[in-house]
């Protein structure tokens, strides 16, 4: 009887361990915050043109950093611009509420 209870507990622990390791790998895969990575979007921010595919890729990679960038006065005016919000819309990245 003791052996039959131990198997489900071990199985559950194994599943939890796999999920924890998978989550750690996902977190490690997040791009570091680097506003220079958004340079492919400069033309769109300045001129309002359609964002390039590379711009959209970089916006998605840096999306977790936008609130941090908004705290910096050097970036805030660019990120609050209508063109930056257009990039978020065109690239299907919701504009964050910080």
PDB file of C-alpha atoms in Angstrom:
ATOM      1  CA  UNK A   1       0.000   0.000   0.000  1.00  0.00           C
ATOM      2  CA  UNK A   2       2.839   2.449   0.796  1.00  0.00           C
ATOM      3  CA  UNK A   3       4.400   1.936  -2.633  1.00  0.00           C
ATOM      4  CA  UNK A   4       1.176   2.853  -4.448  1.00  0.00           C
ATOM      5  CA  UNK A   5       1.020   6.290  -2.766  1.00  0.00           C
ATOM      6  CA  UNK A   6       4.662   7.094  -3.432  1.00  0.00           C
ATOM      7  CA  UNK A   7       4.412   6.769  -7.223  1.00  0.00           C
ATOM      8  CA  UNK A   8       1.838   9.579  -7.743  1.00  0.00           C
ATOM      9  CA  UNK A   9       3.773  11.833  -5.369  1.00  0.00           C
ATOM     10  CA  UNK A  10       7.045  11.204  -7.216  1.00  0.00           C
ATOM     11  CA  UNK A  11       5.316  11.721 -10.568  1.00  0.00           C
ATOM     12  CA  UNK A  12       3.848  15.039  -9.370  1.00  0.00           C
ATOM     13  CA  UNK A  13       7.243  16.174  -8.062  1.00  0.00           C
ATOM     14  CA  UNK A  14       8.868  15.271 -11.365  1.00  0.00           C
ATOM     15  CA  UNK A  15       6.272  17.292 -13.316  1.00  0.00           C
ATOM     16  CA  UNK A  16       6.743  20.293 -11.000  1.00  0.00           C
ATOM     17  CA  UNK A  17      10.514  20.115 -11.420  1.00  0.00           C
ATOM     18  CA  UNK A  18      10.160  20.045 -15.215  1.00  0.00           C
ATOM     19  CA  UNK A  19       7.844  23.078 -15.110  1.00  0.00           C
ATOM     20  CA  UNK A  20      10.231  25.019 -12.870  1.00  0.00           C
ATOM     21  CA  UNK A  21      13.205  24.299 -15.141  1.00  0.00           C
ATOM     22  CA  UNK A  22      11.178  25.232 -18.220  1.00  0.00           C
ATOM     23  CA  UNK A  23      10.133  28.530 -16.618  1.00  0.00           C
ATOM     24  CA  UNK A  24      13.743  29.359 -15.708  1.00  0.00           C
ATOM     25  CA  UNK A  25      14.810  28.738 -19.304  1.00  0.00           C
ATOM     26  CA  UNK A  26      12.049  31.037 -20.546  1.00  0.00           C
ATOM     27  CA  UNK A  27      13.123  33.815 -18.209  1.00  0.00           C
ATOM     28  CA  UNK A  28      16.760  33.402 -19.241  1.00  0.00           C
ATOM     29  CA  UNK A  29      15.747  33.760 -22.902  1.00  0.00           C
ATOM     30  CA  UNK A  30      14.418  37.319 -22.406  1.00  0.00           C
ATOM     31  CA  UNK A  31      16.457  39.916 -24.266  1.00  0.00           C
ATOM     32  CA  UNK A  32      18.352  42.357 -22.029  1.00  0.00           C
ATOM     33  CA  UNK A  33      17.028  45.924 -22.004  1.00  0.00           C
ATOM     34  CA  UNK A  34      19.005  47.905 -24.555  1.00  0.00           C
ATOM     35  CA  UNK A  35      17.298  50.889 -26.230  1.00  0.00           C
ATOM     36  CA  UNK A  36      19.847  50.778 -29.066  1.00  0.00           C
ATOM     37  CA  UNK A  37      18.090  47.595 -30.170  1.00  0.00           C
ATOM     38  CA  UNK A  38      15.138  49.795 -31.179  1.00  0.00           C
ATOM     39  CA  UNK A  39      17.218  51.725 -33.724  1.00  0.00           C
ATOM     40  CA  UNK A  40      15.514  49.950 -36.675  1.00  0.00           C
ATOM     41  CA  UNK A  41      12.380  51.881 -35.610  1.00  0.00           C
ATOM     42  CA  UNK A  42      13.908  55.380 -35.716  1.00  0.00           C
ATOM     43  CA  UNK A  43      12.631  56.214 -39.200  1.00  0.00           C
ATOM     44  CA  UNK A  44       9.122  55.196 -38.225  1.00  0.00           C
ATOM     45  CA  UNK A  45       9.246  57.222 -35.007  1.00  0.00           C
ATOM     46  CA  UNK A  46      10.613  60.293 -36.816  1.00  0.00           C
ATOM     47  CA  UNK A  47       8.599  60.124 -40.052  1.00  0.00           C
ATOM     48  CA  UNK A  48       5.568  58.007 -39.250  1.00  0.00           C
ATOM     49  CA  UNK A  49       6.367  55.472 -41.974  1.00  0.00           C
ATOM     50  CA  UNK A  50       5.294  51.850 -41.772  1.00  0.00           C
ATOM     51  CA  UNK A  51       7.522  49.887 -39.360  1.00  0.00           C
ATOM     52  CA  UNK A  52       9.837  47.321 -40.911  1.00  0.00           C
ATOM     53  CA  UNK A  53       9.702  43.662 -40.001  1.00  0.00           C
ATOM     54  CA  UNK A  54      12.998  44.097 -38.111  1.00  0.00           C
ATOM     55  CA  UNK A  55      11.523  47.013 -36.186  1.00  0.00           C
ATOM     56  CA  UNK A  56       8.562  44.857 -35.111  1.00  0.00           C
ATOM     57  CA  UNK A  57      10.867  42.025 -34.067  1.00  0.00           C
ATOM     58  CA  UNK A  58      12.953  44.400 -31.950  1.00  0.00           C
ATOM     59  CA  UNK A  59       9.853  46.015 -30.404  1.00  0.00           C
ATOM     60  CA  UNK A  60       8.586  42.590 -29.361  1.00  0.00           C
ATOM     61  CA  UNK A  61      11.987  41.670 -27.917  1.00  0.00           C
ATOM     62  CA  UNK A  62      12.203  44.931 -25.950  1.00  0.00           C
ATOM     63  CA  UNK A  63       8.529  45.168 -24.967  1.00  0.00           C
ATOM     64  CA  UNK A  64       9.271  44.132 -21.374  1.00  0.00           C
ATOM     65  CA  UNK A  65      11.574  47.183 -21.097  1.00  0.00           C
ATOM     66  CA  UNK A  66       9.225  49.953 -22.246  1.00  0.00           C
ATOM     67  CA  UNK A  67       8.166  51.030 -18.744  1.00  0.00           C
ATOM     68  CA  UNK A  68      11.838  51.261 -17.779  1.00  0.00           C
ATOM     69  CA  UNK A  69      12.559  53.357 -20.898  1.00  0.00           C
ATOM     70  CA  UNK A  70       9.624  55.671 -20.125  1.00  0.00           C
ATOM     71  CA  UNK A  71      11.296  56.604 -16.826  1.00  0.00           C
ATOM     72  CA  UNK A  72      14.244  58.004 -18.779  1.00  0.00           C
ATOM     73  CA  UNK A  73      13.545  61.577 -19.998  1.00  0.00           C
ATOM     74  CA  UNK A  74      15.784  60.991 -23.035  1.00  0.00           C
ATOM     75  CA  UNK A  75      13.492  58.227 -24.320  1.00  0.00           C
ATOM     76  CA  UNK A  76      10.119  59.275 -22.902  1.00  0.00           C
ATOM     77  CA  UNK A  77       9.369  61.905 -25.564  1.00  0.00           C
ATOM     78  CA  UNK A  78      10.012  59.381 -28.336  1.00  0.00           C
ATOM     79  CA  UNK A  79       8.003  56.599 -26.700  1.00  0.00           C
ATOM     80  CA  UNK A  80       5.056  58.862 -25.904  1.00  0.00           C
ATOM     81  CA  UNK A  81       4.842  60.081 -29.494  1.00  0.00           C
ATOM     82  CA  UNK A  82       1.897  59.127 -31.735  1.00  0.00           C
ATOM     83  CA  UNK A  83       4.330  57.397 -34.098  1.00  0.00           C
ATOM     84  CA  UNK A  84       5.649  55.131 -31.332  1.00  0.00           C
ATOM     85  CA  UNK A  85       2.080  54.183 -30.459  1.00  0.00           C
ATOM     86  CA  UNK A  86       1.485  53.518 -34.171  1.00  0.00           C
ATOM     87  CA  UNK A  87       4.448  51.119 -34.127  1.00  0.00           C
ATOM     88  CA  UNK A  88       2.939  49.292 -31.173  1.00  0.00           C
ATOM     89  CA  UNK A  89      -0.357  48.966 -33.054  1.00  0.00           C
ATOM     90  CA  UNK A  90       1.191  48.008 -36.409  1.00  0.00           C
ATOM     91  CA  UNK A  91       3.491  45.444 -34.751  1.00  0.00           C
ATOM     92  CA  UNK A  92       0.642  43.981 -32.666  1.00  0.00           C
ATOM     93  CA  UNK A  93       2.385  44.828 -29.381  1.00  0.00           C
ATOM     94  CA  UNK A  94       0.078  46.366 -26.810  1.00  0.00           C
ATOM     95  CA  UNK A  95       1.333  49.694 -25.502  1.00  0.00           C
ATOM     96  CA  UNK A  96       2.035  49.121 -21.787  1.00  0.00           C
ATOM     97  CA  UNK A  97       0.281  50.852 -18.954  1.00  0.00           C
ATOM     98  CA  UNK A  98       3.058  51.658 -16.520  1.00  0.00           C
TER      99      UNK A  98
END
